mmCIF file of C-alpha atoms in Angstrom:
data_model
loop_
_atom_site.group_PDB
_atom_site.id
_atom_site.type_symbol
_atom_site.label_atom_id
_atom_site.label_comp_id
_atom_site.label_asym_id
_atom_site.label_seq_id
_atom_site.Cartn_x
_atom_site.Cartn_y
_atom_site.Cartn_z
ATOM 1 C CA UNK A 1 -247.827 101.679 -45.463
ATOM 2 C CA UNK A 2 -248.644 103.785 -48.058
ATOM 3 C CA UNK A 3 -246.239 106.902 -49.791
ATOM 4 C CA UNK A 4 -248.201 109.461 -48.223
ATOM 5 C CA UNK A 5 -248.131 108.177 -44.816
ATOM 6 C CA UNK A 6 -244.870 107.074 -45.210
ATOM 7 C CA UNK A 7 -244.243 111.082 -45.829
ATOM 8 C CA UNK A 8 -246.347 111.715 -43.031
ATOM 9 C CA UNK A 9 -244.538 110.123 -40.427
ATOM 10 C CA UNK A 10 -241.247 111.822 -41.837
ATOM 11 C CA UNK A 11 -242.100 114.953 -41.370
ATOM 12 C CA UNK A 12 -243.523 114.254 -37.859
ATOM 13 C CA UNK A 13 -239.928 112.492 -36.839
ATOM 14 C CA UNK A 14 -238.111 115.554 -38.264
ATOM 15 C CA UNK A 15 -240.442 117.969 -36.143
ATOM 16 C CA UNK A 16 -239.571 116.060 -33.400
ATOM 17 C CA UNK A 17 -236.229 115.859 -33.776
ATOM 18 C CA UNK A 18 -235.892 119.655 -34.542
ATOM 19 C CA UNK A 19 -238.204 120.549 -31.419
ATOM 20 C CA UNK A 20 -235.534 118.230 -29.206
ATOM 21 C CA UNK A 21 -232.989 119.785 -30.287
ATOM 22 C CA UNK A 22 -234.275 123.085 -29.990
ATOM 23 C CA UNK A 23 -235.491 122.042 -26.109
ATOM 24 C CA UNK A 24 -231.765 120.729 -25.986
ATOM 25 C CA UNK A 25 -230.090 124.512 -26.446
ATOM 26 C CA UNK A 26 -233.056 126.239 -24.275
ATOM 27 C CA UNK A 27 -232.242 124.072 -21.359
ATOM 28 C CA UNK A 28 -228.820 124.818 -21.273
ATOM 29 C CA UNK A 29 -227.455 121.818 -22.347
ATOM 30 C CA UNK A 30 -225.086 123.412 -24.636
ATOM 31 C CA UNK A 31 -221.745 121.825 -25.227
ATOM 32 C CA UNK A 32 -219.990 125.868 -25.103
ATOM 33 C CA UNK A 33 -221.833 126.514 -21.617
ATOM 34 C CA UNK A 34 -220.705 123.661 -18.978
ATOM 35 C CA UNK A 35 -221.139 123.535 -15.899
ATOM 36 C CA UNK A 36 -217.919 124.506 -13.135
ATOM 37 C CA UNK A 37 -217.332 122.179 -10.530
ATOM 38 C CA UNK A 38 -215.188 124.810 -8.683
ATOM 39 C CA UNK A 39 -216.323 125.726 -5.185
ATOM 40 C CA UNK A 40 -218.034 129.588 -4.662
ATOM 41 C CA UNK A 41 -215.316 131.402 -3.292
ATOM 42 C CA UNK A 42 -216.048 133.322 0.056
ATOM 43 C CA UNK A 43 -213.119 135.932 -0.740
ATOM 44 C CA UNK A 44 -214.392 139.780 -0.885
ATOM 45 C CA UNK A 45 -215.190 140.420 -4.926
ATOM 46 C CA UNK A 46 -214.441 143.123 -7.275
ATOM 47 C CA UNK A 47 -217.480 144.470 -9.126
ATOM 48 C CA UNK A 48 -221.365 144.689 -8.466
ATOM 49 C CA UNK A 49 -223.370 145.579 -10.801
ATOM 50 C CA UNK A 50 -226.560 145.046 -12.782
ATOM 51 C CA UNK A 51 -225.988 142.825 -16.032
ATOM 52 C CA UNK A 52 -227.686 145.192 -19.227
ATOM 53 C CA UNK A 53 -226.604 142.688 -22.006
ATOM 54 C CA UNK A 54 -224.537 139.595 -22.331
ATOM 55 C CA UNK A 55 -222.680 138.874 -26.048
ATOM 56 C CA UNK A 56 -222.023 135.514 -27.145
ATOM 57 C CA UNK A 57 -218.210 135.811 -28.932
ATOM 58 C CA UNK A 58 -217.618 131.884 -30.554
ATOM 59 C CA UNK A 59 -215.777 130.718 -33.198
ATOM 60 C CA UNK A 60 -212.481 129.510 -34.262
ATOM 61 C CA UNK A 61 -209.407 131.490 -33.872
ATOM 62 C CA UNK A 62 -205.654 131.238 -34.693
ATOM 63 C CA UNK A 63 -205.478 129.780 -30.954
ATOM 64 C CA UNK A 64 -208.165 127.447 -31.573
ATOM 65 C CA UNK A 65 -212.151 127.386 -30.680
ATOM 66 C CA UNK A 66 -213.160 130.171 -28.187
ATOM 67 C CA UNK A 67 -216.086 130.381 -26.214
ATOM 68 C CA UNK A 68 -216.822 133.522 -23.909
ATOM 69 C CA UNK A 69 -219.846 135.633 -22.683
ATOM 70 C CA UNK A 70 -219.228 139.524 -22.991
ATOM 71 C CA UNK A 71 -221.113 140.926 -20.453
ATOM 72 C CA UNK A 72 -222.277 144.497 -19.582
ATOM 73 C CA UNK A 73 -222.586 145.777 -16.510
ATOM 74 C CA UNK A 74 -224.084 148.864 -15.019
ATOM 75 C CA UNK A 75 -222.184 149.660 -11.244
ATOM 76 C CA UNK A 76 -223.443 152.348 -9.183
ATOM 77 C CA UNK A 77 -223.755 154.905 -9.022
ATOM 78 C CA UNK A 78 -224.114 155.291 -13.160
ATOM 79 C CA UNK A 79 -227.212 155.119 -15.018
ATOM 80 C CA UNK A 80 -225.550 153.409 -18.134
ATOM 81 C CA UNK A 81 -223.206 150.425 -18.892
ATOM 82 C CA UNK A 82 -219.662 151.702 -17.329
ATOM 83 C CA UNK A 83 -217.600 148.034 -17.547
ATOM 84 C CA UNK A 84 -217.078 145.105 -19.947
ATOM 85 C CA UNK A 85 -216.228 141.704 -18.295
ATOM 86 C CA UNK A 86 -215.727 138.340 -20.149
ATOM 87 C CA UNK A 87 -216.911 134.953 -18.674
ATOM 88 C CA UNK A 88 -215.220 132.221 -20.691
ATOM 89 C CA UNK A 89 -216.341 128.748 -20.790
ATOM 90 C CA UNK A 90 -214.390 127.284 -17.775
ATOM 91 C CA UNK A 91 -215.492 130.848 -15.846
ATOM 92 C CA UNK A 92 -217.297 129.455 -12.654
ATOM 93 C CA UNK A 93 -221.127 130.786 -12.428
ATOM 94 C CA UNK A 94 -223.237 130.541 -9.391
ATOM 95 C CA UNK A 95 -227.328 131.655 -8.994
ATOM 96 C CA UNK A 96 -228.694 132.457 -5.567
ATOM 97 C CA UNK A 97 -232.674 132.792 -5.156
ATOM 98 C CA UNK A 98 -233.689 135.136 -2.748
ATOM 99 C CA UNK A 99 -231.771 133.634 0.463
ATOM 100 C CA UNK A 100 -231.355 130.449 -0.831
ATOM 101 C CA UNK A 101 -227.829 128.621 -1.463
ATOM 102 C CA UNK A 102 -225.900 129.155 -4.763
ATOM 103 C CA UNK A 103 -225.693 126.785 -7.163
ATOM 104 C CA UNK A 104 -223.697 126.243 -9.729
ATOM 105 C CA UNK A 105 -224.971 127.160 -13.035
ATOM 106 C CA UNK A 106 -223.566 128.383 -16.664
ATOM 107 C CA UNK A 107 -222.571 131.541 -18.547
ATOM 108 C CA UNK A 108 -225.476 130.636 -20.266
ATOM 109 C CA UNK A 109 -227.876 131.073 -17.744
ATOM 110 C CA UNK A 110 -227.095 134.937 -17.450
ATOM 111 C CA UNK A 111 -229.811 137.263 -18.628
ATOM 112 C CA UNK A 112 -230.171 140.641 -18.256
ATOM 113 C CA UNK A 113 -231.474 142.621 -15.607
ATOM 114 C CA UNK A 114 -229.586 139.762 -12.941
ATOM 115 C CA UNK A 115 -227.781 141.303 -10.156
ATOM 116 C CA UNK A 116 -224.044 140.089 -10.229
ATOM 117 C CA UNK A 117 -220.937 139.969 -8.139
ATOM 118 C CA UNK A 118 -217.737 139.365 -10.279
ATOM 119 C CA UNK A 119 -214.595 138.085 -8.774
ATOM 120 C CA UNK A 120 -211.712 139.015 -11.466
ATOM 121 C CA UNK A 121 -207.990 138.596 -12.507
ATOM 122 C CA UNK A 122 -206.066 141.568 -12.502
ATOM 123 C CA UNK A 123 -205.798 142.830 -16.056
ATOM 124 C CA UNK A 124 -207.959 145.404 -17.246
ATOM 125 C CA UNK A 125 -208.396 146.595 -20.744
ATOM 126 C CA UNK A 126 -210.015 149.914 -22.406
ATOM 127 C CA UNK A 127 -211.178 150.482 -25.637
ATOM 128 C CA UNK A 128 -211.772 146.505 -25.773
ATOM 129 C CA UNK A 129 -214.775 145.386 -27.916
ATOM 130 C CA UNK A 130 -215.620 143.247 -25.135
ATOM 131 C CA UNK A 131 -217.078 146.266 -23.284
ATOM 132 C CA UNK A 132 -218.879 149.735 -23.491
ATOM 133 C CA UNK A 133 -216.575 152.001 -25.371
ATOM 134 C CA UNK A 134 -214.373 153.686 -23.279
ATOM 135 C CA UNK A 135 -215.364 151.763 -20.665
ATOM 136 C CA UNK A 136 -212.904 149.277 -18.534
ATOM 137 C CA UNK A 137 -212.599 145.457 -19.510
ATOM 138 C CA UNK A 138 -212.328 142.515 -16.504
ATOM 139 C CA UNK A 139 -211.648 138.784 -17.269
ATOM 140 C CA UNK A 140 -214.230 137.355 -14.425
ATOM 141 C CA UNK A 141 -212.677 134.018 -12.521
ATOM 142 C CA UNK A 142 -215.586 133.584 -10.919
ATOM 143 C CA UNK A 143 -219.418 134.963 -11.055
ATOM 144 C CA UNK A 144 -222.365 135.129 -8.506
ATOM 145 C CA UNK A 145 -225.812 135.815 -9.655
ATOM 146 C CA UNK A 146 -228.426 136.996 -7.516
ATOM 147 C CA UNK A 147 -231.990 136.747 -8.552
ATOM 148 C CA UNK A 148 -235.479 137.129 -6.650
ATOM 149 C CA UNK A 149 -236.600 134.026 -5.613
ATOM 150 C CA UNK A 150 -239.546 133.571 -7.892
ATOM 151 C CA UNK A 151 -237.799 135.012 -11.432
#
């Protein structure tokens, strides 16, 4: 085989590589987003709302690594984002379509616009960066997202 196609096949092995790993993180097979094996809890939750952005907040601290999706939420009957909640990595996530079952899913698989129902603990922060300023701050324990069946 010749330099040149030596080259060739190189670069078409890298492109590969980088497009598998790039399939990899769109798929959610992140190692910061896993999936819960908890069971959905039928209690009565704590917040509805629509999700209008979700934060990713990684990196290493003076605990160690840390992991957690900052989400904003709108709740009715406001037009804006009026609470902060953070779903850390072992946070249990569920999607329902349309009348279908929940499954479990990750923090990873929120996007905006999803309709959510937040179970929480019960601290709650203001003035957190976590959340809208001003606005109050939740620490979710669990998370249901509901989405039209065909989104």
């Amino acid at each position: 085989m010749s330099g040149s196609a030596r080259r060739l096949v190189l670069v078409g092995l890298t492109g590969l590589l980088l497009a598998g790993c790039s399939q990899r993180t769109l798929t959610g097979a992140d190692p910061d987003c896993t999936t819960s094996l908890a069971l959905l809890r039928s209690s009565v939750p704590d917040l509805t709302g629509q999700l209008e952005s979700v934060f990713v907040d990684s990196g290493n601290t003076p605990a160690g690594p840390r992991h957690q999706h900052n989400l904003w939420l709108t709740m009715a009957p406001a037009t804006a984002p009026n609470a902060g909640v953070v779903v850390g990595r072992a946070t249990p996530v569920f999607l329902q379509r349309g009348s279908g079952a929940p499954v479990p899913v990750t923090a990873c698989d929120l996007a905006a616009g999803d309709s959510l129902v937040i179970w929480h603990d019960g601290s709650v922060a203001y003035g957190s960066v976590e959340g809208p300023p001003g606005a109050p701050g939740y620490f979710a324990t669990q998370v249901l997202v509901i989405r039209p069946q065909f989104r």
